[in-house]
XYZ file of C-alpha atoms in Angstrom:
107
model
C -2.665 -11.902 2.383
C -3.986 -8.357 1.915
C -7.594 -7.517 1.168
C -8.647 -4.016 0.041
C -12.320 -3.397 0.814
C -12.303 0.267 -0.158
C -10.216 1.888 -2.863
C -10.502 4.710 -5.394
C -12.603 2.910 -8.021
C -14.344 0.354 -5.790
C -17.963 1.485 -6.285
C -19.971 -1.563 -7.270
C -16.995 -3.901 -7.039
C -16.005 -6.558 -4.565
C -12.875 -6.478 -2.449
C -9.475 -6.903 -4.052
C -7.399 -9.693 -2.516
C -3.639 -10.098 -2.923
C -1.113 -12.649 -1.747
C 2.319 -11.164 -1.136
C 5.154 -13.543 -0.346
C 7.965 -12.904 2.103
C 11.383 -12.292 0.570
C 14.901 -12.952 1.854
C 15.779 -9.251 1.457
C 16.305 -7.058 4.522
C 13.855 -4.587 2.981
C 11.109 -7.185 2.525
C 7.742 -5.392 2.790
C 6.107 -8.465 4.349
C 8.591 -8.528 7.241
C 8.121 -4.825 7.887
C 4.338 -5.045 7.649
C 4.337 -7.855 10.231
C 6.299 -5.606 12.596
C 3.878 -2.754 11.999
C 0.811 -4.972 12.558
C 2.365 -6.201 15.826
C 2.437 -2.568 16.985
C -0.898 -1.520 15.435
C -2.893 -4.625 16.292
C -4.531 -7.002 13.820
C -8.079 -5.665 14.094
C -10.101 -4.773 10.984
C -10.168 -1.217 9.729
C -7.880 1.301 8.078
C -4.293 0.119 7.805
C -2.646 3.369 8.863
C -4.115 4.871 12.007
C -3.271 7.479 14.585
C -5.150 7.737 17.869
C -7.520 4.968 16.721
C -8.670 6.678 13.499
C -7.501 6.633 9.893
C -4.731 9.056 9.027
C -5.444 11.592 6.300
C -3.767 11.639 2.896
C -1.787 14.692 4.015
C -0.606 12.922 7.172
C 0.429 9.893 5.125
C 2.318 12.085 2.638
C 4.072 13.940 5.476
C 5.063 10.685 7.246
C 6.175 9.183 3.935
C 8.403 12.163 3.058
C 9.938 12.118 6.537
C 10.653 8.372 6.339
C 12.273 8.712 2.924
C 14.385 11.610 4.187
C 15.580 9.723 7.275
C 16.269 6.528 5.324
C 18.523 8.328 2.841
C 17.059 6.223 0.021
C 18.354 7.531 -3.290
C 15.810 8.714 -5.832
C 12.663 10.765 -5.936
C 9.704 9.117 -4.227
C 6.237 10.400 -3.431
C 3.091 8.672 -2.193
C 2.182 8.398 -5.903
C 5.146 6.000 -6.221
C 2.918 3.269 -4.745
C 0.460 3.601 -7.646
C 3.269 3.648 -10.184
C 4.863 0.583 -8.587
C 1.552 -1.254 -8.439
C 0.786 -0.472 -12.082
C 4.217 -1.740 -13.111
C 3.841 -4.912 -11.047
C 0.367 -5.695 -12.452
C 1.604 -5.062 -16.019
C 4.418 -7.519 -15.340
C 1.749 -10.019 -14.227
C 0.028 -9.610 -17.616
C -2.978 -7.498 -16.608
C -4.274 -4.868 -19.016
C -4.677 -1.200 -18.067
C -8.429 -1.640 -17.512
C -7.862 -4.661 -15.263
C -5.085 -2.804 -13.448
C -7.480 0.061 -12.564
C -9.413 -2.401 -10.399
C -6.337 -3.236 -8.330
C -4.980 0.241 -7.705
C -5.183 1.784 -4.271
C -5.209 5.561 -4.312
C -3.259 7.154 -1.494
């Protein structure tokens, strides 16, 4: 269960809650997030932190590019890939573009 309390277009809106199920795949995001939370701690606040404060967009982009480089994943990926992936997933779930805007998290 993931709950976004602050996102790009959240002004005047309530939090956005999502249920994401674990998959059998070795690249299951739920499994990897559980490992990360075990290291980070399960306290409330920004998901990605460094020295007990939220990382900046630039830091996230730099970490993301480094992780993609080390992983040798084929393709071109940027932090924007999360928005594209989320939009595709919500469209597959039958949400319209205007409904999808509510669920996007800008990185």
